[in-house]
Amino acid sequence: MEKKATTPAPKAAAAPKKQGKGGVLNPAWVIPLLFAIALCIYIFVLGAPDHFIDGDHEKGPKPGDYYGIVYKGGPIVPILMTCFLIVLVYTIERLITLSKASGTSNVDVFVRKVRGLLDKNQIDEAIRECDKQKGSVGNVIRTGLEKYKLLTTDTVLDKEQKMAALSKEIEEATTLEMPMLQKNLTIIATLASASTLIALLGTVIGMIKAFAALGASGSPDSAALATGISEALINTGLGIGTAAIATISYAYLNSKVDDLTYSIDEISMSIQQNFAAHY
């Protein structure tokens, strides 16, 4: 009967999962919204008549007017702009989420405090530190410490079973938190490569237009050739820039997730070692 009393504990760890989902931007509506914004920027800002000779798109952009130059990149431009906006929005969203997951104070300081309290076997004080810290790290460690306290009064399980139960509790709590930490990183990683391919498509379309105009005229048409090549290079530049930002963003955010995971693992090991030493 006493074994059954210990089973509800994992339910307490489910709360962080719900909190994590609450702050996540749903790609199902974010991506279409960002595409609409990019399209409006392309049509009404980059394509504004002020950026073109005599206000005519066919006459080309004014000399040195980069808004008009980017507009002449063609229909692939708003797609690449959407990719850039998605990377920007989700990078900011992940930074905010990971900052909240870290808690109210520096994670390294929190780890040292909890380990110090564990060395003194001051479990209640360590739990209070977790309540102050909050975030994913605090939530997982608090769950482990609550299980720790519960197992100290358990007279049915032997030491080996208690260690296994404590380890399982911490693993389950960590498993509930990890999806929230890694959410939407896949989108950024995908755009790091996809934006390059989309840019390549725009480049190919531009080159096709350039050579089609050259073939149709039957004689070298430097204006048509330059227009097509310009369109190709604009798409190339936007795609490479977006891919570079996405790659850097993903690497940085992934390292932040790894740091949080390492901190959780570090304290979890201390909890298990402390329990093994005292009980």
PDB file of C-alpha atoms in Angstrom:
ATOM      1  CA  MET A   1       0.000   0.000   0.000  1.00  0.00           C
ATOM      2  CA  GLU A   2       2.816   2.395   0.816  1.00  0.00           C
ATOM      3  CA  LYS A   3       4.317   1.839  -2.622  1.00  0.00           C
ATOM      4  CA  LYS A   4       1.128   3.117  -4.203  1.00  0.00           C
ATOM      5  CA  ALA A   5       1.353   6.289  -2.132  1.00  0.00           C
ATOM      6  CA  THR A   6       4.578   7.215  -3.874  1.00  0.00           C
ATOM      7  CA  THR A   7       3.199   6.980  -7.419  1.00  0.00           C
ATOM      8  CA  PRO A   8       1.302  10.315  -7.569  1.00  0.00           C
ATOM      9  CA  ALA A   9       4.580  12.252  -7.238  1.00  0.00           C
ATOM     10  CA  PRO A  10       5.302  12.415 -11.019  1.00  0.00           C
ATOM     11  CA  LYS A  11       2.002  14.258 -11.526  1.00  0.00           C
ATOM     12  CA  ALA A  12       3.424  17.242  -9.699  1.00  0.00           C
ATOM     13  CA  ALA A  13       6.086  17.539 -12.384  1.00  0.00           C
ATOM     14  CA  ALA A  14       3.456  17.975 -15.096  1.00  0.00           C
ATOM     15  CA  ALA A  15       2.902  21.629 -14.184  1.00  0.00           C
ATOM     16  CA  PRO A  16       6.098  22.880 -15.893  1.00  0.00           C
ATOM     17  CA  LYS A  17       4.957  21.217 -19.109  1.00  0.00           C
ATOM     18  CA  LYS A  18       1.746  23.240 -19.168  1.00  0.00           C
ATOM     19  CA  GLN A  19       3.564  26.442 -18.295  1.00  0.00           C
ATOM     20  CA  GLY A  20       6.095  25.863 -21.066  1.00  0.00           C
ATOM     21  CA  LYS A  21       3.461  25.409 -23.729  1.00  0.00           C
ATOM     22  CA  GLY A  22       1.707  28.599 -22.735  1.00  0.00           C
ATOM     23  CA  GLY A  23       4.535  30.832 -23.910  1.00  0.00           C
ATOM     24  CA  VAL A  24       5.206  29.157 -27.252  1.00  0.00           C
ATOM     25  CA  LEU A  25       4.321  30.874 -30.538  1.00  0.00           C
ATOM     26  CA  ASN A  26       2.325  28.476 -32.697  1.00  0.00           C
ATOM     27  CA  PRO A  27       3.905  28.179 -36.181  1.00  0.00           C
ATOM     28  CA  ALA A  28       0.441  27.464 -37.663  1.00  0.00           C
ATOM     29  CA  TRP A  29      -0.499  31.131 -37.321  1.00  0.00           C
ATOM     30  CA  VAL A  30       2.894  32.811 -36.896  1.00  0.00           C
ATOM     31  CA  ILE A  31       4.290  31.761 -40.287  1.00  0.00           C
ATOM     32  CA  PRO A  32       1.251  32.891 -42.361  1.00  0.00           C
ATOM     33  CA  LEU A  33       1.191  36.162 -40.428  1.00  0.00           C
ATOM     34  CA  LEU A  34       4.882  36.782 -41.091  1.00  0.00           C
ATOM     35  CA  PHE A  35       4.393  35.958 -44.780  1.00  0.00           C
ATOM     36  CA  ALA A  36       1.595  38.546 -44.946  1.00  0.00           C
ATOM     37  CA  ILE A  37       3.872  41.117 -43.287  1.00  0.00           C
ATOM     38  CA  ALA A  38       6.722  40.299 -45.682  1.00  0.00           C
ATOM     39  CA  LEU A  39       4.383  40.592 -48.665  1.00  0.00           C
ATOM     40  CA  CYS A  40       3.128  43.985 -47.482  1.00  0.00           C
ATOM     41  CA  ILE A  41       6.709  45.201 -47.029  1.00  0.00           C
ATOM     42  CA  TYR A  42       7.608  43.934 -50.499  1.00  0.00           C
ATOM     43  CA  ILE A  43       4.615  45.566 -52.219  1.00  0.00           C
ATOM     44  CA  PHE A  44       4.103  48.789 -50.281  1.00  0.00           C
ATOM     45  CA  VAL A  45       7.595  49.623 -48.991  1.00  0.00           C
ATOM     46  CA  LEU A  46      10.111  48.154 -51.421  1.00  0.00           C
ATOM     47  CA  GLY A  47       7.729  48.554 -54.373  1.00  0.00           C
ATOM     48  CA  ALA A  48       6.666  52.132 -53.571  1.00  0.00           C
ATOM     49  CA  PRO A  49       6.740  54.346 -56.730  1.00  0.00           C
ATOM     50  CA  ASP A  50       9.183  56.755 -55.017  1.00  0.00           C
ATOM     51  CA  HIS A  51      11.952  54.188 -55.462  1.00  0.00           C
ATOM     52  CA  PHE A  52      11.582  53.932 -59.239  1.00  0.00           C
ATOM     53  CA  ILE A  53      12.342  56.195 -62.177  1.00  0.00           C
ATOM     54  CA  ASP A  54       9.189  58.221 -62.950  1.00  0.00           C
ATOM     55  CA  GLY A  55       7.350  55.927 -60.505  1.00  0.00           C
ATOM     56  CA  ASP A  56       7.404  53.154 -63.107  1.00  0.00           C
ATOM     57  CA  HIS A  57       8.584  49.687 -62.102  1.00  0.00           C
ATOM     58  CA  GLU A  58       9.375  48.857 -65.722  1.00  0.00           C
ATOM     59  CA  LYS A  59      11.930  51.677 -65.940  1.00  0.00           C
ATOM     60  CA  GLY A  60      13.837  50.222 -63.015  1.00  0.00           C
ATOM     61  CA  PRO A  61      14.883  51.589 -59.616  1.00  0.00           C
ATOM     62  CA  LYS A  62      16.504  54.963 -59.165  1.00  0.00           C
ATOM     63  CA  PRO A  63      20.306  54.872 -59.111  1.00  0.00           C
ATOM     64  CA  GLY A  64      21.519  53.820 -55.661  1.00  0.00           C
ATOM     65  CA  ASP A  65      18.007  53.147 -54.334  1.00  0.00           C
ATOM     66  CA  TYR A  66      18.381  49.793 -52.568  1.00  0.00           C
ATOM     67  CA  TYR A  67      14.674  49.454 -51.815  1.00  0.00           C
ATOM     68  CA  GLY A  68      13.910  49.409 -55.513  1.00  0.00           C
ATOM     69  CA  ILE A  69      16.886  47.153 -56.234  1.00  0.00           C
ATOM     70  CA  VAL A  70      15.677  44.537 -53.730  1.00  0.00           C
ATOM     71  CA  TYR A  71      12.139  44.807 -55.126  1.00  0.00           C
ATOM     72  CA  LYS A  72      13.466  43.868 -58.559  1.00  0.00           C
ATOM     73  CA  GLY A  73      14.635  40.580 -57.054  1.00  0.00           C
ATOM     74  CA  GLY A  74      11.250  39.169 -58.018  1.00  0.00           C
ATOM     75  CA  PRO A  75       8.593  37.041 -56.291  1.00  0.00           C
ATOM     76  CA  ILE A  76      11.122  34.950 -54.358  1.00  0.00           C
ATOM     77  CA  VAL A  77      12.087  38.028 -52.313  1.00  0.00           C
ATOM     78  CA  PRO A  78       8.974  38.039 -50.039  1.00  0.00           C
ATOM     79  CA  ILE A  79       9.507  34.318 -49.375  1.00  0.00           C
ATOM     80  CA  LEU A  80      13.100  34.951 -48.331  1.00  0.00           C
ATOM     81  CA  MET A  81      11.958  37.906 -46.229  1.00  0.00           C
ATOM     82  CA  THR A  82       9.459  35.590 -44.535  1.00  0.00           C
ATOM     83  CA  CYS A  83      12.282  33.154 -43.747  1.00  0.00           C
ATOM     84  CA  PHE A  84      14.305  35.987 -42.215  1.00  0.00           C
ATOM     85  CA  LEU A  85      11.351  37.192 -40.113  1.00  0.00           C
ATOM     86  CA  ILE A  86      10.654  33.635 -38.906  1.00  0.00           C
ATOM     87  CA  VAL A  87      14.273  33.237 -37.797  1.00  0.00           C
ATOM     88  CA  LEU A  88      14.191  36.632 -36.080  1.00  0.00           C
ATOM     89  CA  VAL A  89      10.881  36.058 -34.273  1.00  0.00           C
ATOM     90  CA  TYR A  90      11.698  32.552 -33.077  1.00  0.00           C
ATOM     91  CA  THR A  91      15.202  33.544 -32.003  1.00  0.00           C
ATOM     92  CA  ILE A  92      13.712  36.253 -29.783  1.00  0.00           C
ATOM     93  CA  GLU A  93      10.994  33.865 -28.553  1.00  0.00           C
ATOM     94  CA  ARG A  94      13.580  31.190 -27.676  1.00  0.00           C
ATOM     95  CA  LEU A  95      15.815  33.709 -25.896  1.00  0.00           C
ATOM     96  CA  ILE A  96      12.884  34.822 -23.735  1.00  0.00           C
ATOM     97  CA  THR A  97      11.796  31.230 -23.053  1.00  0.00           C
ATOM     98  CA  LEU A  98      15.299  30.057 -22.154  1.00  0.00           C
ATOM     99  CA  SER A  99      15.776  33.095 -19.934  1.00  0.00           C
ATOM    100  CA  LYS A 100      12.618  32.156 -18.022  1.00  0.00           C
ATOM    101  CA  ALA A 101      13.721  28.517 -17.919  1.00  0.00           C
ATOM    102  CA  SER A 102      16.990  29.572 -16.275  1.00  0.00           C
ATOM    103  CA  GLY A 103      15.077  31.128 -13.400  1.00  0.00           C
ATOM    104  CA  THR A 104      15.311  34.341 -11.466  1.00  0.00           C
ATOM    105  CA  SER A 105      19.037  34.220 -10.703  1.00  0.00           C
ATOM    106  CA  ASN A 106      22.244  32.955 -12.288  1.00  0.00           C
ATOM    107  CA  VAL A 107      22.059  29.187 -12.815  1.00  0.00           C
ATOM    108  CA  ASP A 108      25.668  28.582 -11.747  1.00  0.00           C
ATOM    109  CA  VAL A 109      25.090  30.435  -8.463  1.00  0.00           C
ATOM    110  CA  PHE A 110      21.907  28.449  -7.886  1.00  0.00           C
ATOM    111  CA  VAL A 111      23.723  25.166  -8.552  1.00  0.00           C
ATOM    112  CA  ARG A 112      26.426  26.041  -6.012  1.00  0.00           C
ATOM    113  CA  LYS A 113      23.839  27.004  -3.387  1.00  0.00           C
ATOM    114  CA  VAL A 114      21.846  23.803  -3.783  1.00  0.00           C
ATOM    115  CA  ARG A 115      24.944  21.608  -3.788  1.00  0.00           C
ATOM    116  CA  GLY A 116      26.153  23.329  -0.616  1.00  0.00           C
ATOM    117  CA  LEU A 117      22.816  22.733   1.091  1.00  0.00           C
ATOM    118  CA  LEU A 118      22.796  19.111  -0.049  1.00  0.00           C
ATOM    119  CA  ASP A 119      26.264  18.613   1.417  1.00  0.00           C
ATOM    120  CA  LYS A 120      24.793  19.740   4.745  1.00  0.00           C
ATOM    121  CA  ASN A 121      21.697  17.562   4.161  1.00  0.00           C
ATOM    122  CA  GLN A 122      19.472  20.652   4.426  1.00  0.00           C
ATOM    123  CA  ILE A 123      16.752  19.444   2.067  1.00  0.00           C
ATOM    124  CA  ASP A 124      14.011  21.882   3.132  1.00  0.00           C
ATOM    125  CA  GLU A 125      16.344  24.834   2.617  1.00  0.00           C
ATOM    126  CA  ALA A 126      17.271  23.484  -0.829  1.00  0.00           C
ATOM    127  CA  ILE A 127      13.582  23.226  -1.729  1.00  0.00           C
ATOM    128  CA  ARG A 128      13.080  26.847  -0.695  1.00  0.00           C
ATOM    129  CA  GLU A 129      15.973  27.845  -2.965  1.00  0.00           C
ATOM    130  CA  CYS A 130      14.199  26.036  -5.828  1.00  0.00           C
ATOM    131  CA  ASP A 131      11.011  27.986  -5.065  1.00  0.00           C
ATOM    132  CA  LYS A 132      13.008  31.224  -5.301  1.00  0.00           C
ATOM    133  CA  GLN A 133      14.791  30.178  -8.502  1.00  0.00           C
ATOM    134  CA  LYS A 134      11.725  28.923 -10.408  1.00  0.00           C
ATOM    135  CA  GLY A 135      12.185  28.113 -14.092  1.00  0.00           C
ATOM    136  CA  SER A 136      12.881  24.693 -15.566  1.00  0.00           C
ATOM    137  CA  VAL A 137      16.012  24.087 -13.482  1.00  0.00           C
ATOM    138  CA  GLY A 138      14.225  24.965 -10.249  1.00  0.00           C
ATOM    139  CA  ASN A 139      11.168  22.896 -11.188  1.00  0.00           C
ATOM    140  CA  VAL A 140      13.133  19.732 -11.959  1.00  0.00           C
ATOM    141  CA  ILE A 141      15.339  19.955  -8.883  1.00  0.00           C
ATOM    142  CA  ARG A 142      12.375  20.697  -6.627  1.00  0.00           C
ATOM    143  CA  THR A 143      10.626  17.594  -7.949  1.00  0.00           C
ATOM    144  CA  GLY A 144      13.724  15.531  -7.180  1.00  0.00           C
ATOM    145  CA  LEU A 145      14.048  16.972  -3.666  1.00  0.00           C
ATOM    146  CA  GLU A 146      10.376  16.344  -2.917  1.00  0.00           C
ATOM    147  CA  LYS A 147      10.877  12.717  -3.935  1.00  0.00           C
ATOM    148  CA  TYR A 148      14.031  12.656  -1.811  1.00  0.00           C
ATOM    149  CA  LYS A 149      12.043  13.702   1.278  1.00  0.00           C
ATOM    150  CA  LEU A 150       9.313  11.183   0.544  1.00  0.00           C
ATOM    151  CA  LEU A 151      11.797   8.333   0.200  1.00  0.00           C
ATOM    152  CA  THR A 152      13.495   9.137   3.513  1.00  0.00           C
ATOM    153  CA  THR A 153      10.304   8.108   5.316  1.00  0.00           C
ATOM    154  CA  ASP A 154       9.641   5.056   3.151  1.00  0.00           C
ATOM    155  CA  THR A 155      10.100   1.826   5.098  1.00  0.00           C
ATOM    156  CA  VAL A 156       9.080  -0.609   2.359  1.00  0.00           C
ATOM    157  CA  LEU A 157      11.659  -0.066  -0.390  1.00  0.00           C
ATOM    158  CA  ASP A 158      15.292  -1.020   0.090  1.00  0.00           C
ATOM    159  CA  LYS A 159      18.120   1.398  -0.664  1.00  0.00           C
ATOM    160  CA  GLU A 160      18.618   0.192  -4.222  1.00  0.00           C
ATOM    161  CA  GLN A 161      14.915   0.592  -5.020  1.00  0.00           C
ATOM    162  CA  LYS A 162      14.867   4.049  -3.474  1.00  0.00           C
ATOM    163  CA  MET A 163      17.840   5.131  -5.601  1.00  0.00           C
ATOM    164  CA  ALA A 164      16.096   3.823  -8.721  1.00  0.00           C
ATOM    165  CA  ALA A 165      12.849   5.605  -7.796  1.00  0.00           C
ATOM    166  CA  LEU A 166      14.703   8.883  -7.158  1.00  0.00           C
ATOM    167  CA  SER A 167      16.581   8.643 -10.458  1.00  0.00           C
ATOM    168  CA  LYS A 168      13.377   7.857 -12.352  1.00  0.00           C
ATOM    169  CA  GLU A 169      11.563  10.826 -10.782  1.00  0.00           C
ATOM    170  CA  ILE A 170      14.281  13.253 -11.836  1.00  0.00           C
ATOM    171  CA  GLU A 171      14.440  11.778 -15.344  1.00  0.00           C
ATOM    172  CA  GLU A 172      10.666  12.111 -15.777  1.00  0.00           C
ATOM    173  CA  ALA A 173      10.713  15.725 -14.572  1.00  0.00           C
ATOM    174  CA  THR A 174      13.583  16.504 -16.958  1.00  0.00           C
ATOM    175  CA  THR A 175      11.756  14.792 -19.826  1.00  0.00           C
ATOM    176  CA  LEU A 176       8.729  17.019 -19.228  1.00  0.00           C
ATOM    177  CA  GLU A 177      10.851  20.167 -19.377  1.00  0.00           C
ATOM    178  CA  MET A 178      13.087  19.352 -22.352  1.00  0.00           C
ATOM    179  CA  PRO A 179      10.408  19.650 -25.094  1.00  0.00           C
ATOM    180  CA  MET A 180       9.659  23.187 -23.918  1.00  0.00           C
ATOM    181  CA  LEU A 181      13.355  24.108 -24.065  1.00  0.00           C
ATOM    182  CA  GLN A 182      13.871  22.633 -27.541  1.00  0.00           C
ATOM    183  CA  LYS A 183      10.554  23.764 -29.025  1.00  0.00           C
ATOM    184  CA  ASN A 184      10.860  25.544 -32.410  1.00  0.00           C
ATOM    185  CA  LEU A 185      14.633  25.059 -32.631  1.00  0.00           C
ATOM    186  CA  THR A 186      13.880  22.688 -35.506  1.00  0.00           C
ATOM    187  CA  ILE A 187      12.274  25.546 -37.436  1.00  0.00           C
ATOM    188  CA  ILE A 188      15.421  27.664 -37.141  1.00  0.00           C
ATOM    189  CA  ALA A 189      17.652  24.712 -38.076  1.00  0.00           C
ATOM    190  CA  THR A 190      15.472  23.930 -41.109  1.00  0.00           C
ATOM    191  CA  LEU A 191      15.569  27.511 -42.370  1.00  0.00           C
ATOM    192  CA  ALA A 192      19.365  27.526 -42.065  1.00  0.00           C
ATOM    193  CA  SER A 193      19.446  25.190 -45.054  1.00  0.00           C
ATOM    194  CA  ALA A 194      16.056  25.821 -46.685  1.00  0.00           C
ATOM    195  CA  SER A 195      16.659  29.545 -47.180  1.00  0.00           C
ATOM    196  CA  THR A 196      19.778  28.750 -49.192  1.00  0.00           C
ATOM    197  CA  LEU A 197      17.792  26.432 -51.447  1.00  0.00           C
ATOM    198  CA  ILE A 198      15.018  29.014 -51.871  1.00  0.00           C
ATOM    199  CA  ALA A 199      17.663  31.589 -52.775  1.00  0.00           C
ATOM    200  CA  LEU A 200      19.110  29.161 -55.294  1.00  0.00           C
ATOM    201  CA  LEU A 201      15.659  28.876 -56.869  1.00  0.00           C
ATOM    202  CA  GLY A 202      15.488  32.670 -57.145  1.00  0.00           C
ATOM    203  CA  THR A 203      18.976  32.710 -58.639  1.00  0.00           C
ATOM    204  CA  VAL A 204      18.034  30.139 -61.259  1.00  0.00           C
ATOM    205  CA  ILE A 205      14.852  32.045 -62.154  1.00  0.00           C
ATOM    206  CA  GLY A 206      16.863  35.242 -62.564  1.00  0.00           C
ATOM    207  CA  MET A 207      19.405  33.551 -64.818  1.00  0.00           C
ATOM    208  CA  ILE A 208      16.632  31.972 -66.895  1.00  0.00           C
ATOM    209  CA  LYS A 209      15.092  35.422 -67.422  1.00  0.00           C
ATOM    210  CA  ALA A 210      18.483  36.864 -68.332  1.00  0.00           C
ATOM    211  CA  PHE A 211      19.260  34.297 -70.994  1.00  0.00           C
ATOM    212  CA  ALA A 212      15.648  34.175 -72.238  1.00  0.00           C
ATOM    213  CA  ALA A 213      15.786  37.928 -72.872  1.00  0.00           C
ATOM    214  CA  LEU A 214      19.150  37.512 -74.547  1.00  0.00           C
ATOM    215  CA  GLY A 215      17.808  34.769 -76.815  1.00  0.00           C
ATOM    216  CA  ALA A 216      14.613  36.605 -77.677  1.00  0.00           C
ATOM    217  CA  SER A 217      16.378  39.767 -78.792  1.00  0.00           C
ATOM    218  CA  GLY A 218      18.734  37.893 -81.103  1.00  0.00           C
ATOM    219  CA  SER A 219      21.509  40.309 -80.155  1.00  0.00           C
ATOM    220  CA  PRO A 220      23.289  41.183 -76.922  1.00  0.00           C
ATOM    221  CA  ASP A 221      20.887  43.159 -74.721  1.00  0.00           C
ATOM    222  CA  SER A 222      22.969  44.402 -71.835  1.00  0.00           C
ATOM    223  CA  ALA A 223      19.978  45.932 -70.006  1.00  0.00           C
ATOM    224  CA  ALA A 224      17.924  42.718 -70.026  1.00  0.00           C
ATOM    225  CA  LEU A 225      20.970  40.629 -69.154  1.00  0.00           C
ATOM    226  CA  ALA A 226      21.892  42.934 -66.267  1.00  0.00           C
ATOM    227  CA  THR A 227      18.308  42.883 -64.948  1.00  0.00           C
ATOM    228  CA  GLY A 228      18.204  39.083 -64.863  1.00  0.00           C
ATOM    229  CA  ILE A 229      21.619  38.750 -63.243  1.00  0.00           C
ATOM    230  CA  SER A 230      20.709  41.439 -60.714  1.00  0.00           C
ATOM    231  CA  GLU A 231      17.568  39.506 -59.755  1.00  0.00           C
ATOM    232  CA  ALA A 232      19.629  36.349 -59.367  1.00  0.00           C
ATOM    233  CA  LEU A 233      22.233  37.997 -57.133  1.00  0.00           C
ATOM    234  CA  ILE A 234      19.625  39.735 -54.947  1.00  0.00           C
ATOM    235  CA  ASN A 235      18.027  36.395 -54.144  1.00  0.00           C
ATOM    236  CA  THR A 236      21.424  34.844 -53.526  1.00  0.00           C
ATOM    237  CA  GLY A 237      22.387  37.598 -51.109  1.00  0.00           C
ATOM    238  CA  LEU A 238      19.112  37.463 -49.149  1.00  0.00           C
ATOM    239  CA  GLY A 239      19.239  33.673 -48.917  1.00  0.00           C
ATOM    240  CA  ILE A 240      22.855  33.460 -47.784  1.00  0.00           C
ATOM    241  CA  GLY A 241      22.314  36.225 -45.216  1.00  0.00           C
ATOM    242  CA  THR A 242      19.236  34.516 -43.776  1.00  0.00           C
ATOM    243  CA  ALA A 243      20.995  31.130 -43.697  1.00  0.00           C
ATOM    244  CA  ALA A 244      23.993  32.610 -41.883  1.00  0.00           C
ATOM    245  CA  ILE A 245      21.819  34.261 -39.224  1.00  0.00           C
ATOM    246  CA  ALA A 246      19.754  31.077 -38.777  1.00  0.00           C
ATOM    247  CA  THR A 247      22.883  28.937 -38.392  1.00  0.00           C
ATOM    248  CA  ILE A 248      24.407  31.246 -35.773  1.00  0.00           C
ATOM    249  CA  SER A 249      21.076  31.523 -33.949  1.00  0.00           C
ATOM    250  CA  TYR A 250      20.567  27.758 -33.826  1.00  0.00           C
ATOM    251  CA  ALA A 251      24.107  27.092 -32.593  1.00  0.00           C
ATOM    252  CA  TYR A 252      23.794  29.690 -29.828  1.00  0.00           C
ATOM    253  CA  LEU A 253      20.330  28.601 -28.674  1.00  0.00           C
ATOM    254  CA  ASN A 254      21.299  24.937 -28.747  1.00  0.00           C
ATOM    255  CA  SER A 255      24.309  25.697 -26.562  1.00  0.00           C
ATOM    256  CA  LYS A 256      22.017  27.470 -24.073  1.00  0.00           C
ATOM    257  CA  VAL A 257      19.784  24.382 -23.908  1.00  0.00           C
ATOM    258  CA  ASP A 258      22.862  22.200 -23.362  1.00  0.00           C
ATOM    259  CA  ASP A 259      24.015  24.468 -20.522  1.00  0.00           C
ATOM    260  CA  LEU A 260      20.637  24.182 -18.772  1.00  0.00           C
ATOM    261  CA  THR A 261      20.600  20.414 -19.263  1.00  0.00           C
ATOM    262  CA  TYR A 262      24.122  20.135 -17.838  1.00  0.00           C
ATOM    263  CA  SER A 263      23.101  22.193 -14.782  1.00  0.00           C
ATOM    264  CA  ILE A 264      20.101  19.932 -14.184  1.00  0.00           C
ATOM    265  CA  ASP A 265      22.253  16.823 -14.555  1.00  0.00           C
ATOM    266  CA  GLU A 266      24.879  18.240 -12.203  1.00  0.00           C
ATOM    267  CA  ILE A 267      22.440  18.883  -9.359  1.00  0.00           C
ATOM    268  CA  SER A 268      20.572  15.630 -10.041  1.00  0.00           C
ATOM    269  CA  MET A 269      23.809  13.712  -9.564  1.00  0.00           C
ATOM    270  CA  SER A 270      24.443  15.579  -6.318  1.00  0.00           C
ATOM    271  CA  ILE A 271      20.961  14.686  -5.058  1.00  0.00           C
ATOM    272  CA  GLN A 272      21.480  10.997  -5.800  1.00  0.00           C
ATOM    273  CA  GLN A 273      24.964  10.946  -4.281  1.00  0.00           C
ATOM    274  CA  ASN A 274      23.711  12.730  -1.170  1.00  0.00           C
ATOM    275  CA  PHE A 275      20.851  10.265  -0.765  1.00  0.00           C
ATOM    276  CA  ALA A 276      23.221   7.311  -1.191  1.00  0.00           C
ATOM    277  CA  ALA A 277      25.561   8.750   1.439  1.00  0.00           C
ATOM    278  CA  HIS A 278      22.891   9.476   4.082  1.00  0.00           C
ATOM    279  CA  TYR A 279      20.333   6.736   3.506  1.00  0.00           C
TER     280      TYR A 279
END
